[in-house]
Coordinates of C-alpha atoms in Angstrom, one line a residue:
V8 CA 84.9 -6.9 23.8
A9 CA 85.4 -6.0 27.2
L10 CA 81.5 -5.9 27.8
K11 CA 81.2 -9.3 26.3
R12 CA 83.9 -10.7 29.0
L13 CA 82.0 -8.8 31.5
N14 CA 78.6 -10.0 30.8
K15 CA 80.3 -13.8 30.4
A16 CA 81.8 -13.5 33.7
Q17 CA 78.7 -12.2 35.3
E18 CA 76.8 -15.4 33.9
R19 CA 79.6 -17.4 35.2
I20 CA 79.4 -16.1 38.8
R21 CA 75.7 -16.1 38.8
A22 CA 75.8 -19.7 37.8
G23 CA 78.5 -20.5 40.5
L24 CA 76.5 -18.8 43.3
E25 CA 73.4 -20.7 42.2
K26 CA 75.6 -23.8 43.2
N27 CA 77.1 -22.3 46.3
P28 CA 75.3 -19.3 47.3
Y29 CA 77.8 -18.5 49.9
H30 CA 80.9 -18.9 48.2
A31 CA 83.5 -16.1 49.4
S32 CA 85.2 -15.5 46.3
L33 CA 82.2 -15.4 44.1
L34 CA 80.3 -13.1 46.7
T35 CA 83.5 -11.0 46.5
I36 CA 83.5 -10.7 42.5
A37 CA 79.9 -10.3 42.0
T38 CA 80.0 -7.5 44.7
K39 CA 82.6 -5.7 42.4
I40 CA 80.8 -6.5 39.3
Y41 CA 77.6 -5.2 40.3
S42 CA 79.3 -2.2 41.5
Y43 CA 81.1 -1.4 38.3
Q44 CA 77.7 -1.7 36.5
G45 CA 76.4 0.8 38.7
N46 CA 73.9 -1.5 40.5
I47 CA 74.7 -0.6 44.0
K48 CA 71.5 -2.3 45.3
K49 CA 72.5 -5.6 44.0
S50 CA 76.3 -5.0 45.0
L51 CA 75.0 -4.2 48.7
E52 CA 72.8 -7.3 48.7
T53 CA 75.7 -9.6 47.7
L54 CA 77.9 -7.9 50.0
D55 CA 75.4 -8.6 52.9
N56 CA 75.8 -12.1 52.2
L57 CA 79.4 -12.0 52.1
I58 CA 79.6 -10.1 55.5
T59 CA 76.8 -12.1 57.1
H60 CA 78.7 -15.7 56.3
Y61 CA 82.3 -14.6 56.7
P62 CA 82.0 -12.0 59.5
D63 CA 85.7 -12.5 60.3
N64 CA 86.9 -11.5 57.0
I65 CA 87.7 -8.0 56.3
I66 CA 87.2 -8.1 52.6
G67 CA 83.4 -7.7 52.8
Y68 CA 83.8 -4.5 55.3
S69 CA 86.6 -3.2 52.9
L70 CA 84.4 -3.4 50.0
L71 CA 81.7 -1.7 51.8
I72 CA 84.2 1.3 52.5
K73 CA 85.0 1.2 48.9
L74 CA 81.0 1.7 48.1
G75 CA 81.1 4.8 50.0
Y76 CA 79.5 3.2 53.6
R77 CA 82.6 4.0 55.7
E78 CA 80.4 4.4 59.0
Q79 CA 78.3 1.5 58.3
S80 CA 81.4 -0.9 57.7
I81 CA 83.0 0.4 61.1
E82 CA 79.9 -0.1 62.9
L83 CA 79.4 -3.7 61.7
A84 CA 83.3 -4.3 62.1
Q85 CA 83.4 -3.1 65.8
K86 CA 80.1 -5.2 66.6
R87 CA 81.8 -8.2 65.0
L88 CA 84.9 -7.3 67.2
K89 CA 83.1 -7.4 70.3
E90 CA 82.1 -11.1 69.6
N91 CA 85.6 -11.9 68.2
P92 CA 88.0 -9.6 70.2
N93 CA 91.0 -11.6 68.9
N94 CA 90.3 -10.7 65.2
D95 CA 93.4 -8.6 64.5
S96 CA 92.5 -7.9 60.9
L97 CA 89.3 -6.1 61.9
A98 CA 91.0 -4.2 64.6
S99 CA 93.4 -2.7 62.3
L100 CA 90.9 -2.1 59.8
I101 CA 89.0 0.0 62.3
Y102 CA 91.9 2.0 63.7
R103 CA 93.2 2.3 60.0
N104 CA 89.9 4.1 58.9
L105 CA 90.1 6.1 62.2
A106 CA 93.4 7.5 61.5
D107 CA 92.4 8.2 57.7
H108 CA 89.1 9.9 59.0
L109 CA 91.2 12.2 61.6
I110 CA 93.6 13.0 58.9
T111 CA 91.1 13.9 56.4
H112 CA 88.8 15.8 58.7
Q113 CA 91.4 17.2 61.2
P114 CA 94.5 17.6 59.2
D115 CA 96.4 19.9 61.7
N116 CA 95.8 17.2 64.7
I117 CA 98.7 15.0 65.0
E118 CA 96.7 12.1 66.4
G119 CA 95.7 10.8 63.1
Y120 CA 99.1 10.5 61.6
A121 CA 100.6 9.2 65.0
M122 CA 97.8 6.7 64.9
L123 CA 99.0 5.7 61.3
K124 CA 102.4 5.5 62.3
K125 CA 101.7 3.1 65.0
L126 CA 99.7 1.0 62.8
G127 CA 102.7 0.2 60.8
Y128 CA 102.7 2.9 58.0
P129 CA 105.2 5.1 59.1
E130 CA 106.2 6.3 55.4
Q131 CA 102.8 7.1 54.5
S132 CA 102.2 8.7 57.9
A133 CA 105.4 11.0 57.3
E134 CA 104.4 11.7 53.9
L135 CA 101.0 12.9 54.6
A136 CA 102.3 15.1 57.5
R137 CA 105.0 16.6 55.0
E138 CA 102.0 17.4 52.7
R139 CA 99.9 18.8 55.3
L140 CA 102.9 21.1 56.3
K141 CA 103.2 22.5 52.9
A142 CA 99.6 23.7 53.3
N143 CA 100.2 24.7 57.1
P144 CA 103.7 25.3 57.6
N145 CA 103.2 26.8 61.3
N146 CA 101.9 23.5 62.4
N147 CA 104.7 22.9 65.0
S148 CA 103.5 19.8 66.5
L149 CA 103.6 18.1 63.0
S150 CA 106.7 19.7 62.1
F151 CA 108.5 18.6 65.6
H152 CA 107.2 15.1 65.3
F153 CA 107.6 14.4 61.6
I154 CA 110.3 16.6 60.4
S155 CA 112.8 16.8 63.2
R156 CA 112.3 13.0 63.9
G157 CA 112.2 11.9 60.4

């Protein structure tokens, strides 16, 4: 039943894109459907159209990250941010991903947690710091900044 509905949705999306090939919502849904079906090539092609025609919309960049292309997404977002430096959504996306990257790859470095906190995620930053302190209770900088201050 679910597969039947997915196929019917895909047919409707395809028909909609034939009438309006650059419709943002249709491109977004099509990207997700192709990805769900494992057709990454078609998903990326559709996503390319979304980012090309809506370069200031963070949805395309976010989907690219979800597909496993974090570096490419950040590069494209940075390029667009140079062209349109007032796009706070793109700037936030870049910095949020940088913070996540730092926390993942340098978990004992306070910079990623501090950046996440500055971006407006203080609870998540503190929770991630507490989790890291469980693994490395001797990290004095994390302990000082996130436990003693709350």
